mmCIF file of C-alpha atoms in Angstrom:
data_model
loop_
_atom_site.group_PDB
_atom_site.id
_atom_site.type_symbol
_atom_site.label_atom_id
_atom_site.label_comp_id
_atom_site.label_asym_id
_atom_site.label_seq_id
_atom_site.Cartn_x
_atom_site.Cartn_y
_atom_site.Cartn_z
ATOM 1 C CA UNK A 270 9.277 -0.191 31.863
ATOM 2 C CA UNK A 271 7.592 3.136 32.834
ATOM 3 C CA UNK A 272 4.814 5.848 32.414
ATOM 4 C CA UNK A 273 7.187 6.948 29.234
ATOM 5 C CA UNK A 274 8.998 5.373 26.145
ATOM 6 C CA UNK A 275 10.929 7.336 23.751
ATOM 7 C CA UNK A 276 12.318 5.214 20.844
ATOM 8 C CA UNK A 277 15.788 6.021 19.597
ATOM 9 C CA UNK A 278 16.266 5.229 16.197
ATOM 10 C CA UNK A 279 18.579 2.382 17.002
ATOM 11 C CA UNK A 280 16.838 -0.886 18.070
ATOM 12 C CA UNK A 281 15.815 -1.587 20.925
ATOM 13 C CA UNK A 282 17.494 1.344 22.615
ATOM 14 C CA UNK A 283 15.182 4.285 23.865
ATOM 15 C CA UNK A 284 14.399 6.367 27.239
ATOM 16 C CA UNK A 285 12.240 5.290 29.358
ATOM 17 C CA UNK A 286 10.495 5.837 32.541
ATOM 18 C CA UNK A 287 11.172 3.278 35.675
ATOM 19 C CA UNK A 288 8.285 1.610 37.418
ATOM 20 C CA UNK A 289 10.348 2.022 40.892
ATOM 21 C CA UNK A 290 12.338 5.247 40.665
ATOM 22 C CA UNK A 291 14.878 3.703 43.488
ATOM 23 C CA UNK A 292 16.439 1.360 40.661
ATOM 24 C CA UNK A 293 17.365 4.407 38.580
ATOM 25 C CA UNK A 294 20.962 3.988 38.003
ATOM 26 C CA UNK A 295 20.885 0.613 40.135
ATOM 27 C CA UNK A 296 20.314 -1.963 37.434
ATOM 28 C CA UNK A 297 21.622 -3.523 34.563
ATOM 29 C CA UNK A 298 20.500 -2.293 30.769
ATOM 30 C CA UNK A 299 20.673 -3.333 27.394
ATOM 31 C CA UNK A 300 20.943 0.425 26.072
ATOM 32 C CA UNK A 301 18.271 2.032 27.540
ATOM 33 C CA UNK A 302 18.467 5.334 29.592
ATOM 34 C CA UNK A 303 16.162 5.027 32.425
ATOM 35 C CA UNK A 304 14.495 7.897 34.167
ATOM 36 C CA UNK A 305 12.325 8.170 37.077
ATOM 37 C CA UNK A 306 8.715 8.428 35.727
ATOM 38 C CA UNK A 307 8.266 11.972 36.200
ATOM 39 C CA UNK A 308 11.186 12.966 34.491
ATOM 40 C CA UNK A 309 10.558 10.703 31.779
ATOM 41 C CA UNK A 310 7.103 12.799 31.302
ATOM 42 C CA UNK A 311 8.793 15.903 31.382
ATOM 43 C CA UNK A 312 11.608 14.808 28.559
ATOM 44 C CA UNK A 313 8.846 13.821 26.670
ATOM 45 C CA UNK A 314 6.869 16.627 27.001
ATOM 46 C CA UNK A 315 9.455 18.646 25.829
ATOM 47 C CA UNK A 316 11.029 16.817 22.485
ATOM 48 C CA UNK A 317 9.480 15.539 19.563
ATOM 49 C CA UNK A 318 9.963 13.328 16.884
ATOM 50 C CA UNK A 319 13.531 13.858 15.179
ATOM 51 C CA UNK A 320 15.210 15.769 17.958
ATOM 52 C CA UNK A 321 18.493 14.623 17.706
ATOM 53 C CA UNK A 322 20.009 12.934 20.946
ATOM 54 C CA UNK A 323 23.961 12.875 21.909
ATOM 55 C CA UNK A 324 25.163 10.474 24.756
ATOM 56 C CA UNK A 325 28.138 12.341 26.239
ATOM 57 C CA UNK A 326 30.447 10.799 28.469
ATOM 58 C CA UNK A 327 33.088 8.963 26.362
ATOM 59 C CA UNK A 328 35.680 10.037 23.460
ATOM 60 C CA UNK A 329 33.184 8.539 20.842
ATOM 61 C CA UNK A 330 29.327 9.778 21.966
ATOM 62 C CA UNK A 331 26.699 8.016 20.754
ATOM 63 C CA UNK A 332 24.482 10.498 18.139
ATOM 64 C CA UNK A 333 20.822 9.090 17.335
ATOM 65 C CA UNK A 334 17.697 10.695 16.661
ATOM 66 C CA UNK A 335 14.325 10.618 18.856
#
């Protein structure tokens, strides 16, 4: 894991900064969202606690909270 870690409020899934940005979308996960670090500092810097997050991308997204 990265510089970063933002829980989601299911388990074990969060956001999180990568330790070598050139696996970014590269490698396998187990519900994690992986950013490089910097933008994983930036995310963070801008959300707090209870900002709701949507996953887009399929006919059901994924709604949990931050």
């Amino acid at each position: 894991m990265g510089a970063v870690w933002i829980d989601l409020t299911k388990d074990t899934y969060g956001i999180h900064g990568a330790p070598e940005p050139k696996l970014v979308g590269k490698t396998a996960s187990h519900g994690c969202v992986r950013l490089t670090n910097w933008d994983a500092r930036q995310l963070g810097g801008a959300v707090k606690k209870g900002t709701r997050v949507v996953f887009m991308g399929s006919q059901n997204p994924a709604k949990t909270t931050a």
